[in-house]
Amino acid sequence: MIEARRLHILRAVADHRTVTAAAAALYLTPSAVSQQLTALEQETGHRLVERGAKGVRLTPAGEILLSHTNAVLAQLERAEAELAAYGSGEAGTVTVAAFATGIAQVVAPAVARLARHAPGIRIRVQDAEGDASLPMVLDRQVDVAVAVEYRGAPSADDPRLTHVPLYAEPFDAVVPLGHRLADVPEVPLADLAKDTWIGPYPGNPCHDVVVLACESAGFQPRLEHSSDDFRAVVALASADAGVALVPRSALRGMDLSGVVVRPVDGVAPTRRVFAAVRRGAEGHPLIRPVLEALGEAAQA
């Protein structure tokens, strides 16, 4: 009989590629993870992982078991959801991880909606970028992630996750007041090819949006200043340190007196925001109202 908790460990090892990283994500020791993998191999009668200098990879037998693991764990999530519904499931805590602007845009309004319409549901919010929040969902550290599409992100048909689209928003060009393009109604990105750029760090999903937009315009941005805080990005642009692309919602409430904000000429770079839960958990009586509240907040 294969134990479900060992399947969780197998998937974590497949996701994180090393025993040490999987152990940290699961709040276990590396030796405990290794012991559980060995036990799983004994249960299945197959070698499931191979260890090398660059980490751990699944054997063909391990890949077969992983494909079933995703289906089994999704079904267990559905079972928990149905049991919670049977027991009413009207009160409990749901943990949501989201990036800062997403918290302001949809999470905080969703919290207010739930306080009015589902007061038994308590929301715990954690600030985390999309590339961090999705692994947190898979590792069962949080229940819901509000994330942004980015290169390398799990796709919408990933068997481990259920995606719920929330909203899409354009990036605007932010240039210093004295910039040569400050007076144009729309900024052609190609005209910024020789400028110094300010932007998020690699790994931040918005970094990918900026780089891909510039690549589509025919150049690699010369990113000399890096910050994941868009207030800092705008402050640097105000100091004539460079130009930037900033999500439109992130500019709300900022001091923009030292910069000019203009739409991008042509097809604007866009970030697409979605909520994600472990597949099968979307019907849980605590999680379903949270997803509905996030959707309503996004539409508003």
PDB file of C-alpha atoms in Angstrom:
ATOM      1  CA  MET A   1       0.000   0.000   0.000  1.00  0.00           C
ATOM      2  CA  ILE A   2       1.445   3.362  -1.065  1.00  0.00           C
ATOM      3  CA  GLU A   3       1.149   6.084   1.582  1.00  0.00           C
ATOM      4  CA  ALA A   4      -0.145   9.458   0.354  1.00  0.00           C
ATOM      5  CA  ARG A   5       2.340  11.447   2.458  1.00  0.00           C
ATOM      6  CA  ARG A   6       5.168   9.746   0.584  1.00  0.00           C
ATOM      7  CA  LEU A   7       3.594  10.824  -2.683  1.00  0.00           C
ATOM      8  CA  HIS A   8       3.692  14.422  -1.392  1.00  0.00           C
ATOM      9  CA  ILE A   9       7.401  13.959  -0.769  1.00  0.00           C
ATOM     10  CA  LEU A  10       8.003  12.480  -4.217  1.00  0.00           C
ATOM     11  CA  ARG A  11       6.282  15.449  -5.861  1.00  0.00           C
ATOM     12  CA  ALA A  12       8.238  17.935  -3.752  1.00  0.00           C
ATOM     13  CA  VAL A  13      11.507  16.291  -4.778  1.00  0.00           C
ATOM     14  CA  ALA A  14      10.426  16.399  -8.432  1.00  0.00           C
ATOM     15  CA  ASP A  15       9.491  20.088  -8.092  1.00  0.00           C
ATOM     16  CA  HIS A  16      12.568  21.250  -6.175  1.00  0.00           C
ATOM     17  CA  ARG A  17      15.153  18.947  -7.782  1.00  0.00           C
ATOM     18  CA  THR A  18      17.121  18.400  -4.558  1.00  0.00           C
ATOM     19  CA  VAL A  19      16.379  16.524  -1.361  1.00  0.00           C
ATOM     20  CA  THR A  20      17.568  19.497   0.710  1.00  0.00           C
ATOM     21  CA  ALA A  21      15.215  21.978  -1.017  1.00  0.00           C
ATOM     22  CA  ALA A  22      12.284  19.558  -0.836  1.00  0.00           C
ATOM     23  CA  ALA A  23      12.959  18.998   2.866  1.00  0.00           C
ATOM     24  CA  ALA A  24      13.014  22.749   3.537  1.00  0.00           C
ATOM     25  CA  ALA A  25       9.722  23.228   1.690  1.00  0.00           C
ATOM     26  CA  LEU A  26       8.077  20.408   3.637  1.00  0.00           C
ATOM     27  CA  TYR A  27       9.600  21.392   7.012  1.00  0.00           C
ATOM     28  CA  LEU A  28      11.386  18.045   7.250  1.00  0.00           C
ATOM     29  CA  THR A  29      15.016  17.068   7.581  1.00  0.00           C
ATOM     30  CA  PRO A  30      16.845  15.832   4.467  1.00  0.00           C
ATOM     31  CA  SER A  31      17.381  12.473   6.167  1.00  0.00           C
ATOM     32  CA  ALA A  32      13.620  12.156   6.772  1.00  0.00           C
ATOM     33  CA  VAL A  33      12.913  12.861   3.102  1.00  0.00           C
ATOM     34  CA  SER A  34      15.516  10.289   2.037  1.00  0.00           C
ATOM     35  CA  GLN A  35      14.020   7.716   4.398  1.00  0.00           C
ATOM     36  CA  GLN A  36      10.525   8.294   3.015  1.00  0.00           C
ATOM     37  CA  LEU A  37      11.784   7.988  -0.564  1.00  0.00           C
ATOM     38  CA  THR A  38      13.503   4.724   0.310  1.00  0.00           C
ATOM     39  CA  ALA A  39      10.288   3.454   1.913  1.00  0.00           C
ATOM     40  CA  LEU A  40       8.317   4.471  -1.185  1.00  0.00           C
ATOM     41  CA  GLU A  41      10.757   2.579  -3.382  1.00  0.00           C
ATOM     42  CA  GLN A  42      10.300  -0.478  -1.175  1.00  0.00           C
ATOM     43  CA  GLU A  43       6.511  -0.126  -1.391  1.00  0.00           C
ATOM     44  CA  THR A  44       6.539   0.111  -5.181  1.00  0.00           C
ATOM     45  CA  GLY A  45       9.399  -2.296  -5.841  1.00  0.00           C
ATOM     46  CA  HIS A  46      11.065   0.216  -8.174  1.00  0.00           C
ATOM     47  CA  ARG A  47      13.927   2.659  -8.032  1.00  0.00           C
ATOM     48  CA  LEU A  48      12.240   6.056  -8.256  1.00  0.00           C
ATOM     49  CA  VAL A  49      15.049   8.634  -8.011  1.00  0.00           C
ATOM     50  CA  GLU A  50      18.634   8.983  -9.110  1.00  0.00           C
ATOM     51  CA  ARG A  51      21.034  11.253  -7.258  1.00  0.00           C
ATOM     52  CA  GLY A  52      23.738  13.139  -9.110  1.00  0.00           C
ATOM     53  CA  ALA A  53      26.104  16.071  -8.717  1.00  0.00           C
ATOM     54  CA  LYS A  54      23.408  18.481  -9.909  1.00  0.00           C
ATOM     55  CA  GLY A  55      20.641  17.122  -7.685  1.00  0.00           C
ATOM     56  CA  VAL A  56      17.955  14.483  -7.942  1.00  0.00           C
ATOM     57  CA  ARG A  57      16.000  13.366 -10.978  1.00  0.00           C
ATOM     58  CA  LEU A  58      13.206  10.854 -11.327  1.00  0.00           C
ATOM     59  CA  THR A  59      13.763   7.528 -13.019  1.00  0.00           C
ATOM     60  CA  PRO A  60      11.273   6.402 -15.709  1.00  0.00           C
ATOM     61  CA  ALA A  61       9.437   4.491 -12.973  1.00  0.00           C
ATOM     62  CA  GLY A  62       9.446   7.644 -10.847  1.00  0.00           C
ATOM     63  CA  GLU A  63       7.959   9.653 -13.719  1.00  0.00           C
ATOM     64  CA  ILE A  64       5.177   7.091 -14.100  1.00  0.00           C
ATOM     65  CA  LEU A  65       4.388   7.264 -10.395  1.00  0.00           C
ATOM     66  CA  LEU A  66       4.519  11.087 -10.458  1.00  0.00           C
ATOM     67  CA  SER A  67       1.848  11.214 -13.181  1.00  0.00           C
ATOM     68  CA  HIS A  68      -0.421   9.144 -10.957  1.00  0.00           C
ATOM     69  CA  THR A  69       0.617  11.153  -7.902  1.00  0.00           C
ATOM     70  CA  ASN A  70      -0.845  14.357  -9.358  1.00  0.00           C
ATOM     71  CA  ALA A  71      -4.181  12.623  -9.969  1.00  0.00           C
ATOM     72  CA  VAL A  72      -4.201  10.936  -6.535  1.00  0.00           C
ATOM     73  CA  LEU A  73      -3.404  14.127  -4.636  1.00  0.00           C
ATOM     74  CA  ALA A  74      -6.030  16.077  -6.596  1.00  0.00           C
ATOM     75  CA  GLN A  75      -8.598  13.429  -5.709  1.00  0.00           C
ATOM     76  CA  LEU A  76      -7.605  13.627  -2.041  1.00  0.00           C
ATOM     77  CA  GLU A  77      -8.130  17.405  -2.193  1.00  0.00           C
ATOM     78  CA  ARG A  78     -11.624  16.765  -3.585  1.00  0.00           C
ATOM     79  CA  ALA A  79     -12.319  14.265  -0.829  1.00  0.00           C
ATOM     80  CA  GLU A  80     -11.298  16.810   1.816  1.00  0.00           C
ATOM     81  CA  ALA A  81     -13.499  19.398   0.119  1.00  0.00           C
ATOM     82  CA  GLU A  82     -16.537  17.118   0.145  1.00  0.00           C
ATOM     83  CA  LEU A  83     -15.975  16.097   3.762  1.00  0.00           C
ATOM     84  CA  ALA A  84     -15.626  19.739   4.758  1.00  0.00           C
ATOM     85  CA  ALA A  85     -18.851  20.531   2.902  1.00  0.00           C
ATOM     86  CA  TYR A  86     -20.597  17.651   4.656  1.00  0.00           C
ATOM     87  CA  GLY A  87     -19.484  19.091   7.979  1.00  0.00           C
ATOM     88  CA  SER A  88     -20.754  22.543   6.862  1.00  0.00           C
ATOM     89  CA  GLY A  89     -17.279  24.064   6.458  1.00  0.00           C
ATOM     90  CA  GLU A  90     -18.603  27.507   7.253  1.00  0.00           C
ATOM     91  CA  ALA A  91     -15.745  28.543   9.519  1.00  0.00           C
ATOM     92  CA  GLY A  92     -11.985  28.276   9.199  1.00  0.00           C
ATOM     93  CA  THR A  93      -8.793  29.948   8.025  1.00  0.00           C
ATOM     94  CA  VAL A  94      -7.569  30.264   4.442  1.00  0.00           C
ATOM     95  CA  THR A  95      -4.020  31.471   3.776  1.00  0.00           C
ATOM     96  CA  VAL A  96      -3.482  33.574   0.642  1.00  0.00           C
ATOM     97  CA  ALA A  97      -0.063  34.453  -0.798  1.00  0.00           C
ATOM     98  CA  ALA A  98       0.021  37.394  -3.220  1.00  0.00           C
ATOM     99  CA  PHE A  99       2.355  40.067  -4.571  1.00  0.00           C
ATOM    100  CA  ALA A 100       1.993  43.561  -3.106  1.00  0.00           C
ATOM    101  CA  THR A 101      -0.068  45.157  -5.891  1.00  0.00           C
ATOM    102  CA  GLY A 102      -2.286  42.086  -6.076  1.00  0.00           C
ATOM    103  CA  ILE A 103      -2.954  42.420  -2.362  1.00  0.00           C
ATOM    104  CA  ALA A 104      -4.105  45.995  -2.879  1.00  0.00           C
ATOM    105  CA  GLN A 105      -5.988  45.273  -6.112  1.00  0.00           C
ATOM    106  CA  VAL A 106      -7.979  42.135  -5.264  1.00  0.00           C
ATOM    107  CA  VAL A 107      -6.975  40.467  -1.992  1.00  0.00           C
ATOM    108  CA  ALA A 108      -7.831  43.324   0.365  1.00  0.00           C
ATOM    109  CA  PRO A 109     -11.217  43.960  -1.332  1.00  0.00           C
ATOM    110  CA  ALA A 110     -11.899  40.208  -1.180  1.00  0.00           C
ATOM    111  CA  VAL A 111     -11.146  40.189   2.543  1.00  0.00           C
ATOM    112  CA  ALA A 112     -13.677  42.992   3.017  1.00  0.00           C
ATOM    113  CA  ARG A 113     -16.301  41.120   0.958  1.00  0.00           C
ATOM    114  CA  LEU A 114     -15.810  37.929   2.942  1.00  0.00           C
ATOM    115  CA  ALA A 115     -16.098  39.816   6.227  1.00  0.00           C
ATOM    116  CA  ARG A 116     -19.572  40.914   5.117  1.00  0.00           C
ATOM    117  CA  HIS A 117     -20.826  37.746   3.438  1.00  0.00           C
ATOM    118  CA  ALA A 118     -18.844  34.878   5.019  1.00  0.00           C
ATOM    119  CA  PRO A 119     -17.720  36.114   8.445  1.00  0.00           C
ATOM    120  CA  GLY A 120     -16.705  32.606   9.530  1.00  0.00           C
ATOM    121  CA  ILE A 121     -13.866  32.542   6.995  1.00  0.00           C
ATOM    122  CA  ARG A 122     -10.665  34.111   8.302  1.00  0.00           C
ATOM    123  CA  ILE A 123      -8.059  35.142   5.726  1.00  0.00           C
ATOM    124  CA  ARG A 124      -4.335  35.170   6.465  1.00  0.00           C
ATOM    125  CA  VAL A 125      -2.359  37.130   3.845  1.00  0.00           C
ATOM    126  CA  GLN A 126       1.319  36.680   3.018  1.00  0.00           C
ATOM    127  CA  ASP A 127       3.283  38.963   0.692  1.00  0.00           C
ATOM    128  CA  ALA A 128       5.031  36.807  -1.936  1.00  0.00           C
ATOM    129  CA  GLU A 129       5.911  37.217  -5.601  1.00  0.00           C
ATOM    130  CA  GLY A 130       4.288  34.863  -8.096  1.00  0.00           C
ATOM    131  CA  ASP A 131       7.405  32.773  -8.603  1.00  0.00           C
ATOM    132  CA  ALA A 132       7.394  32.091  -4.836  1.00  0.00           C
ATOM    133  CA  SER A 133       3.655  31.815  -4.167  1.00  0.00           C
ATOM    134  CA  LEU A 134       2.957  28.958  -6.606  1.00  0.00           C
ATOM    135  CA  PRO A 135       5.530  26.624  -4.997  1.00  0.00           C
ATOM    136  CA  MET A 136       4.063  27.616  -1.616  1.00  0.00           C
ATOM    137  CA  VAL A 137       0.671  26.315  -2.772  1.00  0.00           C
ATOM    138  CA  LEU A 138       2.164  23.073  -4.071  1.00  0.00           C
ATOM    139  CA  ASP A 139       4.097  22.577  -0.837  1.00  0.00           C
ATOM    140  CA  ARG A 140       0.894  23.178   1.174  1.00  0.00           C
ATOM    141  CA  GLN A 141       2.372  26.221   2.916  1.00  0.00           C
ATOM    142  CA  VAL A 142      -0.583  28.338   1.722  1.00  0.00           C
ATOM    143  CA  ASP A 143      -4.013  27.551   0.290  1.00  0.00           C
ATOM    144  CA  VAL A 144      -4.317  30.162  -2.482  1.00  0.00           C
ATOM    145  CA  ALA A 145      -1.772  32.042  -4.591  1.00  0.00           C
ATOM    146  CA  VAL A 146      -2.460  35.251  -6.478  1.00  0.00           C
ATOM    147  CA  ALA A 147       0.255  35.206  -9.103  1.00  0.00           C
ATOM    148  CA  VAL A 148       1.362  36.582 -12.463  1.00  0.00           C
ATOM    149  CA  GLU A 149       2.075  34.590 -15.619  1.00  0.00           C
ATOM    150  CA  TYR A 150       5.819  34.373 -16.241  1.00  0.00           C
ATOM    151  CA  ARG A 151       8.321  32.300 -18.166  1.00  0.00           C
ATOM    152  CA  GLY A 152       8.657  28.905 -16.534  1.00  0.00           C
ATOM    153  CA  ALA A 153       5.424  29.209 -14.538  1.00  0.00           C
ATOM    154  CA  PRO A 154       3.141  26.154 -14.333  1.00  0.00           C
ATOM    155  CA  SER A 155       0.733  26.329 -17.263  1.00  0.00           C
ATOM    156  CA  ALA A 156      -3.037  26.607 -16.954  1.00  0.00           C
ATOM    157  CA  ASP A 157      -3.399  22.878 -17.687  1.00  0.00           C
ATOM    158  CA  ASP A 158      -0.813  21.810 -15.096  1.00  0.00           C
ATOM    159  CA  PRO A 159      -2.278  18.693 -13.397  1.00  0.00           C
ATOM    160  CA  ARG A 160      -1.170  19.939  -9.969  1.00  0.00           C
ATOM    161  CA  LEU A 161      -3.020  23.261  -9.987  1.00  0.00           C
ATOM    162  CA  THR A 162      -6.336  24.879 -10.853  1.00  0.00           C
ATOM    163  CA  HIS A 163      -6.013  28.385 -12.358  1.00  0.00           C
ATOM    164  CA  VAL A 164      -8.687  31.064 -12.000  1.00  0.00           C
ATOM    165  CA  PRO A 165      -8.047  34.128 -14.249  1.00  0.00           C
ATOM    166  CA  LEU A 166      -8.515  37.419 -12.380  1.00  0.00           C
ATOM    167  CA  TYR A 167      -7.421  40.419 -14.462  1.00  0.00           C
ATOM    168  CA  ALA A 168      -4.902  41.730 -16.966  1.00  0.00           C
ATOM    169  CA  GLU A 169      -3.296  45.160 -16.899  1.00  0.00           C
ATOM    170  CA  PRO A 170      -0.883  47.042 -19.159  1.00  0.00           C
ATOM    171  CA  PHE A 171       2.540  48.389 -18.271  1.00  0.00           C
ATOM    172  CA  ASP A 172       3.086  52.116 -18.845  1.00  0.00           C
ATOM    173  CA  ALA A 173       6.353  53.815 -19.730  1.00  0.00           C
ATOM    174  CA  VAL A 174       7.791  55.978 -16.932  1.00  0.00           C
ATOM    175  CA  VAL A 175      10.414  58.543 -17.985  1.00  0.00           C
ATOM    176  CA  PRO A 176      11.998  61.545 -16.227  1.00  0.00           C
ATOM    177  CA  LEU A 177      10.395  64.960 -16.706  1.00  0.00           C
ATOM    178  CA  GLY A 178      13.207  66.181 -18.952  1.00  0.00           C
ATOM    179  CA  HIS A 179      13.340  63.064 -21.105  1.00  0.00           C
ATOM    180  CA  ARG A 180      13.313  63.556 -24.879  1.00  0.00           C
ATOM    181  CA  LEU A 181      10.072  61.531 -25.151  1.00  0.00           C
ATOM    182  CA  ALA A 182       8.273  63.256 -22.279  1.00  0.00           C
ATOM    183  CA  ASP A 183       5.943  65.123 -24.644  1.00  0.00           C
ATOM    184  CA  VAL A 184       4.881  62.278 -26.946  1.00  0.00           C
ATOM    185  CA  PRO A 185       1.357  60.863 -26.391  1.00  0.00           C
ATOM    186  CA  GLU A 186       2.595  57.243 -26.620  1.00  0.00           C
ATOM    187  CA  VAL A 187       6.140  55.939 -26.163  1.00  0.00           C
ATOM    188  CA  PRO A 188       7.602  53.580 -28.802  1.00  0.00           C
ATOM    189  CA  LEU A 189       9.701  51.068 -26.847  1.00  0.00           C
ATOM    190  CA  ALA A 190      12.292  50.866 -29.614  1.00  0.00           C
ATOM    191  CA  ASP A 191      13.096  54.560 -29.002  1.00  0.00           C
ATOM    192  CA  LEU A 192      14.257  53.618 -25.473  1.00  0.00           C
ATOM    193  CA  ALA A 193      16.830  51.086 -26.667  1.00  0.00           C
ATOM    194  CA  LYS A 194      19.833  53.273 -25.761  1.00  0.00           C
ATOM    195  CA  ASP A 195      18.476  54.434 -22.391  1.00  0.00           C
ATOM    196  CA  THR A 196      19.490  53.237 -18.967  1.00  0.00           C
ATOM    197  CA  TRP A 197      16.725  51.095 -17.470  1.00  0.00           C
ATOM    198  CA  ILE A 198      15.319  50.568 -13.988  1.00  0.00           C
ATOM    199  CA  GLY A 199      13.423  47.363 -13.266  1.00  0.00           C
ATOM    200  CA  PRO A 200      12.671  44.386 -11.013  1.00  0.00           C
ATOM    201  CA  TYR A 201      15.233  41.726 -10.214  1.00  0.00           C
ATOM    202  CA  PRO A 202      15.466  38.568 -12.348  1.00  0.00           C
ATOM    203  CA  GLY A 203      13.030  36.041 -10.919  1.00  0.00           C
ATOM    204  CA  ASN A 204      10.325  38.629 -10.401  1.00  0.00           C
ATOM    205  CA  PRO A 205       7.587  37.906 -12.987  1.00  0.00           C
ATOM    206  CA  CYS A 206       7.511  41.605 -13.936  1.00  0.00           C
ATOM    207  CA  HIS A 207      11.177  41.359 -14.906  1.00  0.00           C
ATOM    208  CA  ASP A 208      10.189  38.835 -17.566  1.00  0.00           C
ATOM    209  CA  VAL A 209       7.418  41.110 -18.870  1.00  0.00           C
ATOM    210  CA  VAL A 210       9.846  44.040 -19.244  1.00  0.00           C
ATOM    211  CA  VAL A 211      12.589  41.996 -20.903  1.00  0.00           C
ATOM    212  CA  LEU A 212      10.207  40.231 -23.294  1.00  0.00           C
ATOM    213  CA  ALA A 213       8.605  43.540 -24.299  1.00  0.00           C
ATOM    214  CA  CYS A 214      11.992  45.066 -25.065  1.00  0.00           C
ATOM    215  CA  GLU A 215      13.122  41.959 -26.937  1.00  0.00           C
ATOM    216  CA  SER A 216       9.957  42.178 -29.056  1.00  0.00           C
ATOM    217  CA  ALA A 217      10.921  45.806 -29.814  1.00  0.00           C
ATOM    218  CA  GLY A 218      14.336  44.632 -30.991  1.00  0.00           C
ATOM    219  CA  PHE A 219      16.698  45.269 -28.087  1.00  0.00           C
ATOM    220  CA  GLN A 220      17.900  44.074 -24.706  1.00  0.00           C
ATOM    221  CA  PRO A 221      17.221  46.654 -21.960  1.00  0.00           C
ATOM    222  CA  ARG A 222      20.344  47.932 -20.201  1.00  0.00           C
ATOM    223  CA  LEU A 223      19.112  47.347 -16.637  1.00  0.00           C
ATOM    224  CA  GLU A 224      21.512  49.223 -14.381  1.00  0.00           C
ATOM    225  CA  HIS A 225      19.199  49.738 -11.377  1.00  0.00           C
ATOM    226  CA  SER A 226      17.122  46.991  -9.794  1.00  0.00           C
ATOM    227  CA  SER A 227      14.283  47.053  -7.272  1.00  0.00           C
ATOM    228  CA  ASP A 228      11.144  44.975  -6.763  1.00  0.00           C
ATOM    229  CA  ASP A 229       9.490  48.017  -5.151  1.00  0.00           C
ATOM    230  CA  PHE A 230       7.850  50.128  -7.855  1.00  0.00           C
ATOM    231  CA  ARG A 231       7.896  53.182  -5.596  1.00  0.00           C
ATOM    232  CA  ALA A 232      11.683  52.911  -5.625  1.00  0.00           C
ATOM    233  CA  VAL A 233      11.645  52.452  -9.408  1.00  0.00           C
ATOM    234  CA  VAL A 234       9.598  55.649  -9.868  1.00  0.00           C
ATOM    235  CA  ALA A 235      11.802  57.527  -7.394  1.00  0.00           C
ATOM    236  CA  LEU A 236      14.897  56.575  -9.401  1.00  0.00           C
ATOM    237  CA  ALA A 237      13.217  57.682 -12.625  1.00  0.00           C
ATOM    238  CA  SER A 238      12.369  60.990 -10.909  1.00  0.00           C
ATOM    239  CA  ALA A 239      16.088  61.344 -10.155  1.00  0.00           C
ATOM    240  CA  ASP A 240      16.834  60.955 -13.888  1.00  0.00           C
ATOM    241  CA  ALA A 241      18.499  57.578 -13.255  1.00  0.00           C
ATOM    242  CA  GLY A 242      16.728  55.880 -16.140  1.00  0.00           C
ATOM    243  CA  VAL A 243      13.439  54.780 -17.676  1.00  0.00           C
ATOM    244  CA  ALA A 244      11.071  51.991 -16.675  1.00  0.00           C
ATOM    245  CA  LEU A 245       7.941  50.011 -17.447  1.00  0.00           C
ATOM    246  CA  VAL A 246       5.543  49.841 -14.499  1.00  0.00           C
ATOM    247  CA  PRO A 247       2.168  48.073 -14.148  1.00  0.00           C
ATOM    248  CA  ARG A 248      -0.602  50.653 -14.285  1.00  0.00           C
ATOM    249  CA  SER A 249      -2.176  49.675 -10.959  1.00  0.00           C
ATOM    250  CA  ALA A 250       1.195  49.991  -9.198  1.00  0.00           C
ATOM    251  CA  LEU A 251       1.289  53.695 -10.101  1.00  0.00           C
ATOM    252  CA  ARG A 252      -1.911  54.527  -8.247  1.00  0.00           C
ATOM    253  CA  GLY A 253      -1.359  56.730  -5.237  1.00  0.00           C
ATOM    254  CA  MET A 254       2.306  57.369  -6.022  1.00  0.00           C
ATOM    255  CA  ASP A 255       4.067  60.714  -6.179  1.00  0.00           C
ATOM    256  CA  LEU A 256       4.509  61.120  -9.937  1.00  0.00           C
ATOM    257  CA  SER A 257       5.576  64.752  -9.868  1.00  0.00           C
ATOM    258  CA  GLY A 258       9.094  63.961 -11.069  1.00  0.00           C
ATOM    259  CA  VAL A 259       8.166  61.688 -13.953  1.00  0.00           C
ATOM    260  CA  VAL A 260       5.966  61.453 -17.006  1.00  0.00           C
ATOM    261  CA  VAL A 261       3.784  58.381 -17.442  1.00  0.00           C
ATOM    262  CA  ARG A 262       2.773  57.457 -20.983  1.00  0.00           C
ATOM    263  CA  PRO A 263       1.086  54.434 -22.614  1.00  0.00           C
ATOM    264  CA  VAL A 264       3.303  52.261 -24.763  1.00  0.00           C
ATOM    265  CA  ASP A 265       2.860  52.684 -28.501  1.00  0.00           C
ATOM    266  CA  GLY A 266       1.359  49.602 -30.154  1.00  0.00           C
ATOM    267  CA  VAL A 267       0.653  46.422 -28.197  1.00  0.00           C
ATOM    268  CA  ALA A 268       1.377  47.247 -24.567  1.00  0.00           C
ATOM    269  CA  PRO A 269       3.229  44.722 -22.407  1.00  0.00           C
ATOM    270  CA  THR A 270       0.694  43.162 -20.067  1.00  0.00           C
ATOM    271  CA  ARG A 271       0.732  41.150 -16.888  1.00  0.00           C
ATOM    272  CA  ARG A 272      -1.989  38.561 -16.466  1.00  0.00           C
ATOM    273  CA  VAL A 273      -2.990  37.842 -12.908  1.00  0.00           C
ATOM    274  CA  PHE A 274      -4.633  34.638 -11.735  1.00  0.00           C
ATOM    275  CA  ALA A 275      -5.448  32.754  -8.567  1.00  0.00           C
ATOM    276  CA  ALA A 276      -4.188  29.194  -8.140  1.00  0.00           C
ATOM    277  CA  VAL A 277      -5.060  26.387  -5.751  1.00  0.00           C
ATOM    278  CA  ARG A 278      -4.068  22.745  -5.606  1.00  0.00           C
ATOM    279  CA  ARG A 279      -6.146  20.842  -8.140  1.00  0.00           C
ATOM    280  CA  GLY A 280      -9.194  19.417  -6.447  1.00  0.00           C
ATOM    281  CA  ALA A 281      -9.249  22.067  -3.708  1.00  0.00           C
ATOM    282  CA  GLU A 282     -11.274  24.576  -5.730  1.00  0.00           C
ATOM    283  CA  GLY A 283     -14.509  23.058  -4.434  1.00  0.00           C
ATOM    284  CA  HIS A 284     -13.555  23.224  -0.759  1.00  0.00           C
ATOM    285  CA  PRO A 285     -16.256  25.144   1.134  1.00  0.00           C
ATOM    286  CA  LEU A 286     -13.655  27.485   2.618  1.00  0.00           C
ATOM    287  CA  ILE A 287     -11.604  27.997  -0.540  1.00  0.00           C
ATOM    288  CA  ARG A 288     -14.468  28.328  -3.039  1.00  0.00           C
ATOM    289  CA  PRO A 289     -15.849  31.544  -1.422  1.00  0.00           C
ATOM    290  CA  VAL A 290     -12.330  33.004  -1.390  1.00  0.00           C
ATOM    291  CA  LEU A 291     -11.904  32.358  -5.116  1.00  0.00           C
ATOM    292  CA  GLU A 292     -15.347  33.846  -5.776  1.00  0.00           C
ATOM    293  CA  ALA A 293     -14.515  36.947  -3.700  1.00  0.00           C
ATOM    294  CA  LEU A 294     -11.227  37.402  -5.570  1.00  0.00           C
ATOM    295  CA  GLY A 295     -13.087  37.145  -8.889  1.00  0.00           C
ATOM    296  CA  GLU A 296     -15.690  39.675  -7.803  1.00  0.00           C
ATOM    297  CA  ALA A 297     -12.973  42.063  -6.634  1.00  0.00           C
ATOM    298  CA  ALA A 298     -11.168  41.715  -9.961  1.00  0.00           C
ATOM    299  CA  GLN A 299     -14.349  42.474 -11.920  1.00  0.00           C
ATOM    300  CA  ALA A 300     -15.052  45.527  -9.769  1.00  0.00           C
TER     301      ALA A 300
END
